[in-house]
mmCIF file of C-alpha atoms in Angstrom:
data_model
loop_
_atom_site.group_PDB
_atom_site.id
_atom_site.type_symbol
_atom_site.label_atom_id
_atom_site.label_comp_id
_atom_site.label_asym_id
_atom_site.label_seq_id
_atom_site.Cartn_x
_atom_site.Cartn_y
_atom_site.Cartn_z
ATOM 1 C CA MET A 1 -0.072 0.096 -0.005
ATOM 2 C CA SER A 2 1.063 3.443 -0.823
ATOM 3 C CA ALA A 3 2.714 5.390 2.102
ATOM 4 C CA HIS A 4 0.375 8.406 1.104
ATOM 5 C CA VAL A 5 -2.801 6.265 1.713
ATOM 6 C CA ARG A 6 -4.583 7.205 4.696
ATOM 7 C CA ARG A 7 -6.678 4.382 6.331
ATOM 8 C CA ALA A 8 -9.726 4.247 8.425
ATOM 9 C CA ALA A 9 -12.135 1.387 9.207
ATOM 10 C CA VAL A 10 -15.192 0.255 11.360
ATOM 11 C CA LEU A 11 -14.466 -2.514 13.865
ATOM 12 C CA GLY A 12 -17.077 -4.607 15.630
ATOM 13 C CA SER A 13 -18.663 -8.073 16.057
ATOM 14 C CA PRO A 14 -20.840 -8.660 14.001
ATOM 15 C CA ILE A 15 -19.801 -6.087 11.305
ATOM 16 C CA ALA A 16 -20.878 -7.315 8.018
ATOM 17 C CA HIS A 17 -24.171 -5.309 8.076
ATOM 18 C CA SER A 18 -22.401 -1.991 8.896
ATOM 19 C CA LEU A 19 -23.267 0.924 6.750
ATOM 20 C CA SER A 20 -20.271 2.905 7.788
ATOM 21 C CA PRO A 21 -18.015 2.070 4.936
ATOM 22 C CA VAL A 22 -20.708 3.022 2.486
ATOM 23 C CA LEU A 23 -21.113 6.454 4.243
ATOM 24 C CA HIS A 24 -17.339 7.136 4.617
ATOM 25 C CA ARG A 25 -16.363 6.169 1.253
ATOM 26 C CA ALA A 26 -19.067 8.400 -0.065
ATOM 27 C CA ALA A 27 -17.665 11.333 2.003
ATOM 28 C CA TYR A 28 -14.225 10.630 0.767
ATOM 29 C CA ARG A 29 -15.399 10.764 -3.022
ATOM 30 C CA GLU A 30 -17.254 13.940 -2.214
ATOM 31 C CA LEU A 31 -14.207 15.560 -0.490
ATOM 32 C CA GLY A 32 -11.929 14.496 -3.218
ATOM 33 C CA LEU A 33 -9.888 12.342 -0.794
ATOM 34 C CA SER A 34 -8.765 9.665 -3.378
ATOM 35 C CA ASP A 35 -5.939 8.461 -1.328
ATOM 36 C CA TRP A 36 -8.153 7.548 1.712
ATOM 37 C CA SER A 37 -9.639 4.021 2.174
ATOM 38 C CA TYR A 38 -12.236 2.830 4.649
ATOM 39 C CA ASP A 39 -12.736 -0.787 5.437
ATOM 40 C CA ARG A 40 -14.566 -3.167 8.016
ATOM 41 C CA PHE A 41 -13.124 -5.682 10.209
ATOM 42 C CA GLU A 42 -14.601 -8.399 12.379
ATOM 43 C CA VAL A 43 -12.972 -7.752 15.612
ATOM 44 C CA ASP A 44 -14.531 -8.850 19.080
ATOM 45 C CA GLU A 45 -13.161 -7.755 22.495
ATOM 46 C CA ASP A 46 -10.350 -10.356 22.834
ATOM 47 C CA ALA A 47 -9.034 -9.567 19.459
ATOM 48 C CA LEU A 48 -9.008 -5.689 19.961
ATOM 49 C CA PRO A 49 -5.727 -5.358 21.716
ATOM 50 C CA GLY A 50 -3.758 -7.219 19.148
ATOM 51 C CA PHE A 51 -5.483 -5.202 16.350
ATOM 52 C CA PHE A 52 -4.401 -1.976 18.014
ATOM 53 C CA GLU A 53 -0.841 -3.250 18.147
ATOM 54 C CA GLN A 54 -0.786 -3.536 14.226
ATOM 55 C CA LEU A 55 -1.919 -0.038 13.722
ATOM 56 C CA GLY A 56 0.849 1.944 11.837
ATOM 57 C CA PRO A 57 1.202 5.625 11.032
ATOM 58 C CA GLU A 58 -1.006 5.360 7.916
ATOM 59 C CA TRP A 59 -4.171 4.818 10.180
ATOM 60 C CA ALA A 60 -6.106 8.188 10.636
ATOM 61 C CA GLY A 61 -8.944 6.704 12.738
ATOM 62 C CA LEU A 62 -11.406 3.992 13.498
ATOM 63 C CA SER A 63 -15.186 3.677 14.105
ATOM 64 C CA LEU A 64 -16.181 1.236 16.771
ATOM 65 C CA THR A 65 -19.559 -0.495 17.207
ATOM 66 C CA MET A 66 -20.669 -3.137 19.695
ATOM 67 C CA PRO A 67 -19.171 -4.736 21.650
ATOM 68 C CA LEU A 68 -16.077 -2.620 21.525
ATOM 69 C CA LYS A 69 -17.181 0.862 22.818
ATOM 70 C CA ARG A 70 -16.192 0.323 26.310
ATOM 71 C CA ALA A 71 -13.378 -2.351 25.886
ATOM 72 C CA VAL A 72 -11.462 0.200 23.700
ATOM 73 C CA ILE A 73 -10.869 2.781 26.475
ATOM 74 C CA PRO A 74 -7.950 1.068 28.387
ATOM 75 C CA LEU A 75 -5.965 1.013 24.993
ATOM 76 C CA LEU A 76 -6.218 4.862 24.208
ATOM 77 C CA ASP A 77 -4.078 7.617 25.372
ATOM 78 C CA SER A 78 -7.176 9.948 26.048
ATOM 79 C CA VAL A 79 -10.921 10.128 26.091
ATOM 80 C CA SER A 80 -13.092 12.988 25.511
ATOM 81 C CA ASP A 81 -15.650 14.365 28.398
ATOM 82 C CA THR A 82 -18.635 13.277 26.057
ATOM 83 C CA ALA A 83 -17.399 9.743 25.740
ATOM 84 C CA ALA A 84 -16.062 9.531 29.392
ATOM 85 C CA SER A 85 -19.624 10.691 30.593
ATOM 86 C CA VAL A 86 -21.328 7.444 29.331
ATOM 87 C CA GLU A 87 -18.072 5.228 29.184
ATOM 88 C CA ALA A 88 -18.415 4.724 25.524
ATOM 89 C CA VAL A 89 -15.971 5.344 22.544
ATOM 90 C CA ASN A 90 -17.281 4.998 19.126
ATOM 91 C CA THR A 91 -14.521 7.217 17.409
ATOM 92 C CA VAL A 92 -10.775 6.835 17.631
ATOM 93 C CA VAL A 93 -8.462 9.511 15.965
ATOM 94 C CA ARG A 94 -4.844 9.448 15.648
ATOM 95 C CA THR A 95 -3.265 13.009 16.462
ATOM 96 C CA ASP A 96 -0.413 14.421 14.555
ATOM 97 C CA ASP A 97 1.929 13.242 17.442
ATOM 98 C CA GLY A 98 0.562 9.802 17.215
ATOM 99 C CA ARG A 99 -1.503 9.671 20.273
ATOM 100 C CA LEU A 100 -4.970 7.765 20.031
ATOM 101 C CA THR A 101 -7.824 9.771 21.260
ATOM 102 C CA GLY A 102 -11.245 8.590 22.005
ATOM 103 C CA ASP A 103 -14.708 10.360 21.581
ATOM 104 C CA ASN A 104 -18.377 9.701 21.246
ATOM 105 C CA THR A 105 -20.292 11.030 18.292
ATOM 106 C CA ASP A 106 -23.450 9.272 18.949
ATOM 107 C CA ILE A 107 -24.378 11.878 21.508
ATOM 108 C CA PRO A 108 -23.913 15.007 19.308
ATOM 109 C CA GLY A 109 -25.194 12.981 16.398
ATOM 110 C CA MET A 110 -28.381 12.356 18.205
ATOM 111 C CA VAL A 111 -28.653 16.129 19.127
ATOM 112 C CA ALA A 112 -27.941 17.040 15.646
ATOM 113 C CA ALA A 113 -30.482 14.625 14.028
ATOM 114 C CA LEU A 114 -33.321 16.173 16.194
ATOM 115 C CA ARG A 115 -32.132 19.689 15.679
ATOM 116 C CA GLU A 116 -32.362 19.030 11.936
ATOM 117 C CA ARG A 117 -36.121 18.113 12.604
ATOM 118 C CA GLY A 118 -36.616 21.404 14.482
ATOM 119 C CA ILE A 119 -36.274 19.808 17.959
ATOM 120 C CA GLU A 120 -34.067 22.215 19.912
ATOM 121 C CA GLN A 121 -35.570 21.752 23.403
ATOM 122 C CA VAL A 122 -38.278 19.656 25.158
ATOM 123 C CA ASP A 123 -39.719 19.897 28.532
ATOM 124 C CA SER A 124 -39.769 16.200 29.199
ATOM 125 C CA ALA A 125 -39.026 12.945 27.270
ATOM 126 C CA ALA A 126 -39.437 9.104 27.288
ATOM 127 C CA ILE A 127 -36.963 6.395 26.538
ATOM 128 C CA LEU A 128 -37.921 2.743 25.413
ATOM 129 C CA GLY A 129 -35.331 0.526 26.808
ATOM 130 C CA ALA A 130 -31.952 0.543 28.830
ATOM 131 C CA GLY A 131 -29.158 -0.652 27.057
ATOM 132 C CA ALA A 132 -25.870 1.120 25.809
ATOM 133 C CA THR A 133 -27.945 3.163 23.296
ATOM 134 C CA ALA A 134 -30.138 4.248 25.961
ATOM 135 C CA SER A 135 -27.448 5.794 27.975
ATOM 136 C CA SER A 136 -26.301 7.819 24.901
ATOM 137 C CA ALA A 137 -29.951 9.023 24.646
ATOM 138 C CA LEU A 138 -29.881 10.068 28.079
ATOM 139 C CA ALA A 139 -26.677 12.051 27.453
ATOM 140 C CA ALA A 140 -28.409 13.662 24.456
ATOM 141 C CA LEU A 141 -31.417 14.646 26.476
ATOM 142 C CA ALA A 142 -29.237 16.009 29.200
ATOM 143 C CA ARG A 143 -28.490 18.665 26.604
ATOM 144 C CA ILE A 144 -31.876 19.349 25.449
ATOM 145 C CA CYS A 145 -34.483 18.199 27.981
ATOM 146 C CA THR A 146 -35.376 20.591 30.706
ATOM 147 C CA GLY A 147 -37.637 18.297 32.932
ATOM 148 C CA GLU A 148 -37.924 14.676 33.689
ATOM 149 C CA VAL A 149 -37.133 11.684 31.405
ATOM 150 C CA VAL A 150 -39.097 8.454 32.183
ATOM 151 C CA ALA A 151 -37.390 5.204 31.184
ATOM 152 C CA TYR A 152 -39.464 2.277 30.307
ATOM 153 C CA VAL A 153 -37.623 -1.014 31.235
ATOM 154 C CA ARG A 154 -38.050 -4.678 31.956
ATOM 155 C CA SER A 155 -36.219 -5.204 35.025
ATOM 156 C CA GLU A 156 -35.407 -3.553 38.314
ATOM 157 C CA ALA A 157 -31.546 -4.091 37.425
ATOM 158 C CA ARG A 158 -32.120 -2.057 34.299
ATOM 159 C CA ALA A 159 -34.157 0.549 36.007
ATOM 160 C CA ALA A 160 -31.440 1.069 38.588
ATOM 161 C CA GLU A 161 -28.668 1.549 35.833
ATOM 162 C CA MET A 162 -30.829 4.109 34.249
ATOM 163 C CA ARG A 163 -31.384 6.181 37.508
ATOM 164 C CA GLN A 164 -27.444 5.633 37.968
ATOM 165 C CA TRP A 165 -26.960 7.280 34.639
ATOM 166 C CA GLY A 166 -29.379 9.900 35.357
ATOM 167 C CA GLU A 167 -27.423 11.084 38.444
ATOM 168 C CA ARG A 168 -24.115 10.859 36.418
ATOM 169 C CA LEU A 169 -25.348 12.916 33.615
ATOM 170 C CA ASP A 170 -27.268 15.508 36.014
ATOM 171 C CA ILE A 171 -30.630 14.845 34.461
ATOM 172 C CA ALA A 172 -33.889 13.774 36.284
ATOM 173 C CA VAL A 173 -34.807 10.050 35.427
ATOM 174 C CA ARG A 174 -37.887 8.159 36.665
ATOM 175 C CA THR A 175 -38.172 4.685 35.532
ATOM 176 C CA ALA A 176 -41.397 2.648 34.866
ATOM 177 C CA ASP A 177 -42.281 -0.961 34.056
ATOM 178 C CA TRP A 178 -42.316 -2.043 30.414
ATOM 179 C CA ALA A 179 -45.793 -3.036 30.976
ATOM 180 C CA ASP A 180 -46.937 0.494 31.095
ATOM 181 C CA ALA A 181 -44.693 1.657 27.975
ATOM 182 C CA GLU A 182 -47.913 2.672 26.046
ATOM 183 C CA ARG A 183 -47.765 5.856 28.254
ATOM 184 C CA ALA A 184 -44.545 6.762 26.883
ATOM 185 C CA LEU A 185 -46.084 7.446 23.419
ATOM 186 C CA HIS A 186 -47.742 10.646 24.829
ATOM 187 C CA ALA A 187 -44.322 12.291 25.785
ATOM 188 C CA PRO A 188 -43.242 15.396 23.738
ATOM 189 C CA LEU A 189 -40.175 13.335 22.556
ATOM 190 C CA VAL A 190 -40.091 9.480 22.451
ATOM 191 C CA ILE A 191 -36.658 7.664 21.857
ATOM 192 C CA ALA A 192 -37.077 4.022 20.953
ATOM 193 C CA THR A 193 -33.600 2.253 21.806
ATOM 194 C CA THR A 194 -34.741 -1.403 21.816
ATOM 195 C CA PRO A 195 -34.061 -4.299 19.277
ATOM 196 C CA ALA A 196 -36.089 -4.936 16.233
ATOM 197 C CA GLY A 197 -39.497 -6.048 16.899
ATOM 198 C CA THR A 198 -39.560 -4.900 20.443
ATOM 199 C CA THR A 199 -41.826 -2.037 20.039
ATOM 200 C CA ASP A 200 -44.122 -3.598 17.532
ATOM 201 C CA GLU A 201 -46.592 -4.261 20.408
ATOM 202 C CA LEU A 202 -46.896 -0.600 21.039
ATOM 203 C CA SER A 203 -47.958 0.298 17.547
ATOM 204 C CA HIS A 204 -51.599 0.011 18.252
ATOM 205 C CA ALA A 205 -51.410 2.546 21.174
ATOM 206 C CA VAL A 206 -50.199 5.400 18.855
ATOM 207 C CA PRO A 207 -52.063 8.624 20.020
ATOM 208 C CA GLU A 208 -54.289 10.438 17.409
ATOM 209 C CA ARG A 209 -51.927 13.538 17.468
ATOM 210 C CA PRO A 210 -48.367 12.001 18.089
ATOM 211 C CA THR A 211 -45.409 14.270 18.940
ATOM 212 C CA THR A 212 -41.758 13.142 17.856
ATOM 213 C CA LEU A 213 -40.469 9.659 17.573
ATOM 214 C CA PHE A 214 -36.833 8.912 17.429
ATOM 215 C CA ASP A 215 -36.480 5.258 16.441
ATOM 216 C CA VAL A 216 -32.718 4.342 16.451
ATOM 217 C CA LEU A 217 -33.306 1.356 14.192
ATOM 218 C CA TYR A 218 -32.736 1.534 10.527
ATOM 219 C CA ASP A 219 -32.885 -1.794 8.923
ATOM 220 C CA PRO A 220 -35.642 -3.028 8.362
ATOM 221 C CA TRP A 221 -37.257 0.385 8.109
ATOM 222 C CA PRO A 222 -39.694 1.682 8.882
ATOM 223 C CA THR A 223 -40.443 -0.117 12.099
ATOM 224 C CA THR A 224 -44.071 -0.954 12.859
ATOM 225 C CA LEU A 225 -44.226 1.652 15.318
ATOM 226 C CA ALA A 226 -42.575 4.284 13.048
ATOM 227 C CA ALA A 227 -44.953 3.437 10.305
ATOM 228 C CA ARG A 228 -47.972 3.905 12.539
ATOM 229 C CA TRP A 229 -46.518 7.100 14.072
ATOM 230 C CA SER A 230 -45.847 8.551 10.603
ATOM 231 C CA ALA A 231 -49.346 7.616 9.308
ATOM 232 C CA TYR A 232 -50.811 9.607 12.224
ATOM 233 C CA GLY A 233 -48.917 12.546 11.224
ATOM 234 C CA GLY A 234 -46.056 12.444 13.830
ATOM 235 C CA ALA A 235 -42.577 13.599 13.218
ATOM 236 C CA VAL A 236 -40.218 10.630 12.815
ATOM 237 C CA VAL A 237 -36.363 10.594 13.281
ATOM 238 C CA SER A 238 -34.690 7.458 12.121
ATOM 239 C CA GLY A 239 -31.792 5.357 13.100
ATOM 240 C CA LEU A 240 -30.365 6.261 9.615
ATOM 241 C CA ASP A 241 -30.473 9.933 10.495
ATOM 242 C CA LEU A 242 -28.429 9.176 13.647
ATOM 243 C CA LEU A 243 -25.964 7.135 11.745
ATOM 244 C CA VAL A 244 -25.396 9.758 9.175
ATOM 245 C CA HIS A 245 -24.990 12.601 11.690
ATOM 246 C CA GLN A 246 -22.622 10.726 13.978
ATOM 247 C CA ALA A 247 -20.623 9.562 10.885
ATOM 248 C CA VAL A 248 -20.386 13.232 9.631
ATOM 249 C CA LEU A 249 -18.598 14.210 12.806
ATOM 250 C CA GLN A 250 -16.299 11.109 12.424
ATOM 251 C CA VAL A 251 -15.310 12.166 8.830
ATOM 252 C CA GLU A 252 -14.672 15.628 10.185
ATOM 253 C CA GLN A 253 -12.529 14.443 13.103
ATOM 254 C CA MET A 254 -10.507 12.004 11.040
ATOM 255 C CA THR A 255 -9.974 13.961 7.894
ATOM 256 C CA GLY A 256 -9.958 17.545 9.405
ATOM 257 C CA ARG A 257 -12.334 18.674 6.563
ATOM 258 C CA THR A 258 -15.451 20.556 7.507
ATOM 259 C CA PRO A 259 -18.308 20.544 7.077
ATOM 260 C CA GLY A 260 -18.704 16.862 6.255
ATOM 261 C CA PRO A 261 -21.036 16.276 3.349
ATOM 262 C CA LEU A 262 -24.080 15.184 5.231
ATOM 263 C CA ASP A 263 -26.579 14.879 2.206
ATOM 264 C CA VAL A 264 -24.171 12.985 0.089
ATOM 265 C CA MET A 265 -23.597 10.590 3.014
ATOM 266 C CA ARG A 266 -27.376 10.210 3.718
ATOM 267 C CA LYS A 267 -28.332 9.432 0.030
ATOM 268 C CA ALA A 268 -25.505 6.848 -0.133
ATOM 269 C CA GLY A 269 -27.082 5.206 2.945
ATOM 270 C CA GLU A 270 -30.344 5.394 1.465
ATOM 271 C CA ARG A 271 -29.239 3.701 -1.842
ATOM 272 C CA ALA A 272 -27.518 0.790 0.240
ATOM 273 C CA LEU A 273 -30.513 0.171 2.447
ATOM 274 C CA ALA A 274 -32.844 0.112 -0.630
ATOM 275 C CA GLY A 275 -30.584 -2.442 -2.235
ATOM 276 C CA ARG A 276 -30.814 -4.849 0.519
#
């Protein structure tokens, strides 16, 4: 490989489904970065240290998906306050002096995706689910929500985790049982962070005048809940919106070129999903 080529990639397990190569390569083409490459590698937690040992100076950065967002932290020279706030890194950038720095673009990506739809601030919100994405959603809400967030979860252990995240992020969090999740749909902003199919059971309960739904899934799309929400006239922010906005921030950090080509990257993602 030419010494002038700059490399980047997405790591995770499983990784074959990742749209990141489509988005980043589209950005490189638009920015005229013909000497940049972006790949995907199947890497689990056990293999991650060995992968990092092989990183040469040609590497500009990495995108990380599950299960590596926490496992990568001990391998880095520094971590941003944003990433530290949720103990999750999805972006690694090599600085000019060779240091590896970690950041989390999911959180500002969520905020940007909502802002694009006119959501600058809400007085309360609901979160469906309590996994890693839910903690990032809480961190995003800490920036835009002035009141209480209600998290609907399936177990007391998960409920305790969400309350702890709320204390850490300085946002008021109340937890409720998943059996009452239909109530979430009346919140000014609903963020669904659960796996595919989980929220299908709630679609019959969409109110006549729904507000805004942020469903972090993107394949298959639309989800049953998102389709019903949209049919009733509610605003819907998709997982592709989140994916594109966080990827734009990654491109900007890795390449130093701003602004990242948001529209070009979104269209590339839409084409890729349509072809699946």
